[in-house]
Short mmCIF file of C-alpha atoms (C1' of nucleotides) in Angstrom, two decimals:
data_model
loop_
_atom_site.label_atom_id
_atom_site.label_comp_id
_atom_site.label_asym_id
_atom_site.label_seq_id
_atom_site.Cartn_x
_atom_site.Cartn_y
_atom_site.Cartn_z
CA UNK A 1 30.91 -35.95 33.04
CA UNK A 2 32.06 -37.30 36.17
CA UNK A 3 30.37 -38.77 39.11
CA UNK A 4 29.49 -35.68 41.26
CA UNK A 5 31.27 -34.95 44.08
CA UNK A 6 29.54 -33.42 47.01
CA UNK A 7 28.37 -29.83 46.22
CA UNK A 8 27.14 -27.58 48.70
CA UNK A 9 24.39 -25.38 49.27
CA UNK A 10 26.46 -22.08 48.18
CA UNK A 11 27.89 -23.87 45.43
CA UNK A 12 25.06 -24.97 43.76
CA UNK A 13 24.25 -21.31 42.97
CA UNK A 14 27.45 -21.63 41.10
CA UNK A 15 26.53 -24.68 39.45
CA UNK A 16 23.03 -23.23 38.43
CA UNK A 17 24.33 -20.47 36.82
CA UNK A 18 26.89 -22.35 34.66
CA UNK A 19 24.57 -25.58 33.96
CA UNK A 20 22.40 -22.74 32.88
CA UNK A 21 25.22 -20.99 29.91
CA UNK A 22 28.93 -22.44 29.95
CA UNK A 23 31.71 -21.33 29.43
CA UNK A 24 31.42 -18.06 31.55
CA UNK A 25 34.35 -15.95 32.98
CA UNK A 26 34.36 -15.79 37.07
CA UNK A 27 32.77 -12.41 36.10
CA UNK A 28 30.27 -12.93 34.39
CA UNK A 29 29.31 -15.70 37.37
CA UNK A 30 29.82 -12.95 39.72
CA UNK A 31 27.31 -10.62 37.57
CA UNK A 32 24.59 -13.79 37.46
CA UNK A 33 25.23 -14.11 41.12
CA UNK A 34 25.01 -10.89 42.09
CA UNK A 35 21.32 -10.33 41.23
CA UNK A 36 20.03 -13.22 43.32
CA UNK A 37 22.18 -13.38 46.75
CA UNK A 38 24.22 -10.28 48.67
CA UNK A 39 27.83 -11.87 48.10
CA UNK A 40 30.60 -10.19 47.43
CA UNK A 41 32.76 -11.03 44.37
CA UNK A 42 35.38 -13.03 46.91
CA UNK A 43 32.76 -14.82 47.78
CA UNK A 44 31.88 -15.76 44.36
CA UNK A 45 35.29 -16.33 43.62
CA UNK A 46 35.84 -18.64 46.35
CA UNK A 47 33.49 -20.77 45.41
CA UNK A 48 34.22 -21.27 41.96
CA UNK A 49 37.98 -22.40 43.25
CA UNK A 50 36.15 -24.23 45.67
CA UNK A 51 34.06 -26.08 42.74
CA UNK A 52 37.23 -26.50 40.65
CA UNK A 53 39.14 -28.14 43.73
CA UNK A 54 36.49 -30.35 43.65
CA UNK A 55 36.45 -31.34 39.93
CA UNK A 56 32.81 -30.12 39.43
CA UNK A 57 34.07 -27.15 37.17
CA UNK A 58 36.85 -27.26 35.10
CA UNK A 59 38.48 -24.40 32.72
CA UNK A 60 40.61 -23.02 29.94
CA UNK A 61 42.88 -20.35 30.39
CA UNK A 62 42.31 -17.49 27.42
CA UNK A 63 44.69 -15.24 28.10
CA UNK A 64 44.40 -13.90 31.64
CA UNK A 65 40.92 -15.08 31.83
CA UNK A 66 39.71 -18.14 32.20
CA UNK A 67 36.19 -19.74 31.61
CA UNK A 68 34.07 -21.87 33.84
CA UNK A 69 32.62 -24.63 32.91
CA UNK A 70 30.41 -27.73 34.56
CA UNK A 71 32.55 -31.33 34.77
CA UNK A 72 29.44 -32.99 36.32
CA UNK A 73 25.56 -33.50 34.92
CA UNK A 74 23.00 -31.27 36.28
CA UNK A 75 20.93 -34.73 36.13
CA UNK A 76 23.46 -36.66 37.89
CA UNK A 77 23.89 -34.35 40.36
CA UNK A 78 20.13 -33.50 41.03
CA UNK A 79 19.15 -37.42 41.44
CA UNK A 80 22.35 -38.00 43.71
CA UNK A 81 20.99 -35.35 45.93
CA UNK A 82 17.91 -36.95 45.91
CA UNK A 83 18.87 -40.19 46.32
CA UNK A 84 21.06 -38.80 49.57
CA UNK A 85 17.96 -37.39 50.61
CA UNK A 86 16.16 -40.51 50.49
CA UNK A 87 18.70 -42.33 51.98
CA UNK A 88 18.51 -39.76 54.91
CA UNK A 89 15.07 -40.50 55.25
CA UNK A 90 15.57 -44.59 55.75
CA UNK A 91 12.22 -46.54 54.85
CA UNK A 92 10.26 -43.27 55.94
CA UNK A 93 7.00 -42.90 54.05
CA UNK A 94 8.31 -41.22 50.62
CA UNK A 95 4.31 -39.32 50.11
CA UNK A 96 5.78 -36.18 52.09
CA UNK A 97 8.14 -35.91 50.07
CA UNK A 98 6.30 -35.96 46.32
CA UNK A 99 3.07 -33.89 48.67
CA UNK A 100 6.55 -30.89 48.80
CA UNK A 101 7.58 -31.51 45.20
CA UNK A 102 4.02 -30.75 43.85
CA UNK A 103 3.15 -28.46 46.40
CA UNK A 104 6.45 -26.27 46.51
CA UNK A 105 6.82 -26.15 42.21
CA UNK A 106 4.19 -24.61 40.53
CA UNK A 107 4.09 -27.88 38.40
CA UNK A 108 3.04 -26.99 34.81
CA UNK A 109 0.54 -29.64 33.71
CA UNK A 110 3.03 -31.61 31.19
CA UNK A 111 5.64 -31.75 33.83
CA UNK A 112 2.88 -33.06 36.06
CA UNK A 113 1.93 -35.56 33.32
CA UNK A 114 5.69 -35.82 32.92
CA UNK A 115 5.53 -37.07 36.56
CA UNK A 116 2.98 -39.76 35.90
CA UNK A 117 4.76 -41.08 33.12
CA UNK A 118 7.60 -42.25 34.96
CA UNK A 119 4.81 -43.72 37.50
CA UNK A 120 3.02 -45.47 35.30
CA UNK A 121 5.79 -47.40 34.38
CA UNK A 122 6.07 -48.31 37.61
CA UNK A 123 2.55 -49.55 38.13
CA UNK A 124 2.61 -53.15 36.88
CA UNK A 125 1.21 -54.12 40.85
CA UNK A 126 3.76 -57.19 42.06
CA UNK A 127 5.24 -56.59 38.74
CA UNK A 128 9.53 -56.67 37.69
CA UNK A 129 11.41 -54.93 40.45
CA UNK A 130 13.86 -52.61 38.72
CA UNK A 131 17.57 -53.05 39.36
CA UNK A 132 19.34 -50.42 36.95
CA UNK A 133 21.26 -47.82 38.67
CA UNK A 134 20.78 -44.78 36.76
CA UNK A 135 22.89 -43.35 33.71
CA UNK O 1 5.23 -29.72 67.35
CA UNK O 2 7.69 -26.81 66.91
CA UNK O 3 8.56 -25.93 63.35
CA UNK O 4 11.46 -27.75 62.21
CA UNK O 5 15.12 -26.32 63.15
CA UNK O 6 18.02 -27.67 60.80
CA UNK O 7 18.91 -31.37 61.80
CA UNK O 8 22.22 -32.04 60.39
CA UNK O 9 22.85 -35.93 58.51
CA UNK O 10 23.82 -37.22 61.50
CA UNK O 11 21.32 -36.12 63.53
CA UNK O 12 18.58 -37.49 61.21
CA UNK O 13 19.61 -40.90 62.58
CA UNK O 14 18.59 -40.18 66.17
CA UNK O 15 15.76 -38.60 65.00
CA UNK O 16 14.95 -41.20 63.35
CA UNK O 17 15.55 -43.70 65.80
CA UNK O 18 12.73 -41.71 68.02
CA UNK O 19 10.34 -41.15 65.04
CA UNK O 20 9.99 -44.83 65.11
CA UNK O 21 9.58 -44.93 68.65
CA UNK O 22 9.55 -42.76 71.67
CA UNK O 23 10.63 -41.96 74.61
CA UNK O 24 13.93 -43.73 74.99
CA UNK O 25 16.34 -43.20 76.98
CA UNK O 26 20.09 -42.48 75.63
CA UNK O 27 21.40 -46.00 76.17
CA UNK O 28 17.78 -47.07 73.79
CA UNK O 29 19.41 -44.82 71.15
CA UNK O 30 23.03 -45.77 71.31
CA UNK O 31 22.10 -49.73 71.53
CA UNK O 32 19.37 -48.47 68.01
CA UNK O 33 22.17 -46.81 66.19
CA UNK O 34 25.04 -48.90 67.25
CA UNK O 35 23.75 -51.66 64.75
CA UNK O 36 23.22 -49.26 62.36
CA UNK O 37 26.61 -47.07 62.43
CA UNK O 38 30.11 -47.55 64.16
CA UNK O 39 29.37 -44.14 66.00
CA UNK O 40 30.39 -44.40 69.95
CA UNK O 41 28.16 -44.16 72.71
CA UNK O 42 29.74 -40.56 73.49
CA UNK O 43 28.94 -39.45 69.18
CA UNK O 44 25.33 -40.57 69.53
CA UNK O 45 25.57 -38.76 73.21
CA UNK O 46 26.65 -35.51 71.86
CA UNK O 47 24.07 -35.63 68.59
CA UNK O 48 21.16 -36.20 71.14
CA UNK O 49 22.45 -33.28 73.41
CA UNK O 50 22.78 -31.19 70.07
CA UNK O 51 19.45 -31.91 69.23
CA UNK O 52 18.15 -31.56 72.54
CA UNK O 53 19.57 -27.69 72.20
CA UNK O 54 18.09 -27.08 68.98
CA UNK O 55 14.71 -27.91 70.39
CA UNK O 56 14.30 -30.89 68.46
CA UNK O 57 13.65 -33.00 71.26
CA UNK O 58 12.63 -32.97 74.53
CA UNK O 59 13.03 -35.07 77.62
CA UNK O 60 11.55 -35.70 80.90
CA UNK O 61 14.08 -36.88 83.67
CA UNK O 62 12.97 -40.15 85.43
CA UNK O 63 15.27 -40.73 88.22
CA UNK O 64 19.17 -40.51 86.67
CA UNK O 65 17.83 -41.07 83.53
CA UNK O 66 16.44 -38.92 80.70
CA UNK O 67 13.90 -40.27 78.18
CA UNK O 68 13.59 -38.46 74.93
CA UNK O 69 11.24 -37.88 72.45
CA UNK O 70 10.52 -35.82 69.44
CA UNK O 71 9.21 -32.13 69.80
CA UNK O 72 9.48 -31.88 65.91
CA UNK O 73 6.80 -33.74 63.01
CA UNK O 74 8.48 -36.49 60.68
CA UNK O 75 6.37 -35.18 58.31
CA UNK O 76 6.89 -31.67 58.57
CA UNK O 77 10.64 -32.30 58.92
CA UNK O 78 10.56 -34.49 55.12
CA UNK O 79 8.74 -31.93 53.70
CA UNK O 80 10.93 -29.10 55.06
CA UNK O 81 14.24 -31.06 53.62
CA UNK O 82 12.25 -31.40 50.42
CA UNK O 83 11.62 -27.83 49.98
CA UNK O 84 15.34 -27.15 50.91
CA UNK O 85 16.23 -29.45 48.03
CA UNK O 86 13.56 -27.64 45.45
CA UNK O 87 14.81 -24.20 46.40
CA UNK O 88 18.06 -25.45 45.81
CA UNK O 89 17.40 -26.78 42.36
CA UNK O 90 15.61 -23.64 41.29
CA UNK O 91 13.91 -24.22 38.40
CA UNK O 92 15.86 -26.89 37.40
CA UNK O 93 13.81 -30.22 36.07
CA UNK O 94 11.78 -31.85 38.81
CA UNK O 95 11.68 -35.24 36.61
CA UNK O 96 15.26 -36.18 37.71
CA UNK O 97 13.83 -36.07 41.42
CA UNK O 98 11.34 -38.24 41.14
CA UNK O 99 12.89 -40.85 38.98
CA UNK O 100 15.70 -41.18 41.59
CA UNK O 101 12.34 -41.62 44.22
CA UNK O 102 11.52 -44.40 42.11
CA UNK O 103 14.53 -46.10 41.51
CA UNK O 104 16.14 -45.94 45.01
CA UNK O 105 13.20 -46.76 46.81
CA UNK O 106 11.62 -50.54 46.21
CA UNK O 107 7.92 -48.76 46.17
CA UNK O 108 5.21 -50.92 46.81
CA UNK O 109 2.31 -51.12 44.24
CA UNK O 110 0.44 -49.18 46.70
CA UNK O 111 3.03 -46.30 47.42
CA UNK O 112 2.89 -46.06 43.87
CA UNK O 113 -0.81 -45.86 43.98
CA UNK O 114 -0.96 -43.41 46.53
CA UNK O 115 1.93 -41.20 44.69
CA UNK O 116 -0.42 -41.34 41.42
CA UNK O 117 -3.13 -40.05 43.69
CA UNK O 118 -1.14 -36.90 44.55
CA UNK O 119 -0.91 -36.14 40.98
CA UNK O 120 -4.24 -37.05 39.87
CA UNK O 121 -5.22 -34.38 42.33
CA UNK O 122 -2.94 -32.28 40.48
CA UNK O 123 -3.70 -33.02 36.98
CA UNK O 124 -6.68 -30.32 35.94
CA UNK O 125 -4.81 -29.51 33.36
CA UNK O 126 -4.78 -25.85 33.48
CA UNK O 127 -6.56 -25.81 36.75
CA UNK O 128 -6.63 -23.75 39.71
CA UNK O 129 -2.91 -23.46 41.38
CA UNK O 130 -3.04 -24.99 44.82
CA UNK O 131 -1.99 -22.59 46.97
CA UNK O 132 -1.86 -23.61 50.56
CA UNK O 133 1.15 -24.28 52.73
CA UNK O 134 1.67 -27.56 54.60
CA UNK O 135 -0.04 -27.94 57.83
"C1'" DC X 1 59.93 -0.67 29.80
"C1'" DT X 2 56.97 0.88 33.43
"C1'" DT X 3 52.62 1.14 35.45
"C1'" DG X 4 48.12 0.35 36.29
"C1'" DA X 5 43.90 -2.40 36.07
"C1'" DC X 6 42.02 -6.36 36.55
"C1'" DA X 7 42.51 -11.34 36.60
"C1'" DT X 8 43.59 -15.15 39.55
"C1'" DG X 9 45.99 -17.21 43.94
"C1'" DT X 10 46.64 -17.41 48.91
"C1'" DT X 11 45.15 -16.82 53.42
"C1'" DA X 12 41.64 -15.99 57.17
"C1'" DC X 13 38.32 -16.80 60.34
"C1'" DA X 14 33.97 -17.89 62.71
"C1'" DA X 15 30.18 -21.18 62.89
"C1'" DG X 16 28.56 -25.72 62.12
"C1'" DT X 17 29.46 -30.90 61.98
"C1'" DG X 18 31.40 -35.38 62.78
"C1'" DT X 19 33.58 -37.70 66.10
"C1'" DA X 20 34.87 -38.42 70.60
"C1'" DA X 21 37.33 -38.15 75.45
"C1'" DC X 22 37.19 -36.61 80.10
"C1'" DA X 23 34.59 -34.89 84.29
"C1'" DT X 24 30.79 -34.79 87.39
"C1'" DT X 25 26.51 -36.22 89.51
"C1'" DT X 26 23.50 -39.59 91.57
"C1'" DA X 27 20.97 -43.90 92.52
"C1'" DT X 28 21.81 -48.22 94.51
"C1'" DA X 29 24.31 -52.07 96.52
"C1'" DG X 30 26.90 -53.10 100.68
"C1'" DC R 1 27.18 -43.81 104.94
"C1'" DT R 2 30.34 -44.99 101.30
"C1'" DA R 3 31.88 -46.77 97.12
"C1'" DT R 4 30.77 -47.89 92.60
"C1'" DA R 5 28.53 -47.97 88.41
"C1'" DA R 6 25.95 -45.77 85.34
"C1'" DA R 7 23.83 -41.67 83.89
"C1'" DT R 8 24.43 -36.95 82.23
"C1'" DG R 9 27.46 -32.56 81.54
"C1'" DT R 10 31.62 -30.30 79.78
"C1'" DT R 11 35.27 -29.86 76.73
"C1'" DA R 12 37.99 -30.96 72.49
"C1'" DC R 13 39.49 -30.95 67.99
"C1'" DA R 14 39.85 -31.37 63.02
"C1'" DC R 15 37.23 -30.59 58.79
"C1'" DT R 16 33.74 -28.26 56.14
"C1'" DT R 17 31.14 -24.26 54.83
"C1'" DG R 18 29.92 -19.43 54.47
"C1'" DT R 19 31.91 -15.31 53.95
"C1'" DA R 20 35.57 -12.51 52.74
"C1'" DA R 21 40.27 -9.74 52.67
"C1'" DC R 22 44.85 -9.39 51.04
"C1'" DA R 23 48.65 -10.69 47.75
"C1'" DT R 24 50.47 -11.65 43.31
"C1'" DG R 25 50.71 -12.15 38.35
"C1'" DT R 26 49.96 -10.38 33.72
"C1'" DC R 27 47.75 -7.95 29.56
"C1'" DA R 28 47.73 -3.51 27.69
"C1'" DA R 29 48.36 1.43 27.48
"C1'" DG R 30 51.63 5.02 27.52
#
DNA sequence: CTTGACATGTTACAAGTGTAACATTTATAG
DNA sequence: CTATAAATGTTACACTTGTAACATGTCAAG
């Protein structure tokens, strides 16, 4: 998997649906698609060739078909997003932002205690600061 | 404050450069993001007017000059960006989120505590669902 | 082999963004 | 009052993104 290149907002539908079940045909992302936004199948279409342009999908030719499939980590991608957003938002105070995760997602109480995991390693007060990038 | 319109990358800088402190005048902002960026006095010109159109700030005129300020929360803006970023995930894994929050950001011990505080409000496991939107 | 159906490829076009130059107004120094 | 400097206003332009139509290639049926 290679290090995500910038998807946009359209295309991540894209990317949803294949992160979700890969390989898939264009049509079958089409069908997915169709259900949850109004575009058309050029739209669709578009995007995939958009997504392959940009290395995120990549595919094999069966025939006259070819399937889809994802060239970059849902993970990766999700935390690089993140970490753009955070970026964005300079030394701002980060408490808005976890108030929106919790608020926004109906959290289910292990991902919530999922959440405090990760935060409790952090804890050790004037503990180690952390260095590693992530995977 | 109005409810957030869509401030672009760019435009998060100026706004950021009034979150921190407002009103300034245009020549405050270029001389605040000129040590910050290698944007021209006439780019940081054009993202104020831009931002000045979409309502997201406001001015009052003072002789030849204009000084700006914010007509739009920090807060409410983080939160909105947030959401953006959750509806775009879908119901993809919310842990990858906040472990990039963690490792980008050097939290202090007490943004940490105060993060664990949002959860511990949210831990009853199998509680009541929060409902309420943000103010 | 020809034709049609359906796949992919190519092109389009308006709005938004990043990045900036050029033009106009106006306060202030002479 | 006039010229100048410094402020704001107007215009520009290429690239990206959302949204899609039109063109071309190719398996498969007759």
């Amino acid at each position: 998997m290679a290090k995500a290149p910038k998807i946009t907002e359209a295309e991540w539908e894209v990317m949803m649906a294949l992160w979700a079940k890969s390989p898939l045909t264009a049509n079958d992302v089409v069908d997915i698609l169709s259900k949850k936004t109004h575009w058309q199948r050029e739209t669709i279409r578009t995007l995939i060739n958009r997504l392959v342009q940009k290395k995120a999908l990549g595919f094999k030719k069966d025939g006259r078909q070819y399937h889809y499939y994802p060239l970059v980590d849902q993970t990766a991608c999700i935390k690089a997003e993140t970490r753009s957003l955070l970026r964005r938002f300079g030394g701002a105070p980060v408490e808005p932002m976890l108030a929106a995760l919790v608020e926004e997602q109906q959290l289910s109480p292990d991902q919530i205690e999922r959440l405090k995991q990760i935060l409790a390693g952090e804890g050790a007060p004037q503990g180690r600061r952390h260095k590693k990038r992530d995977a």
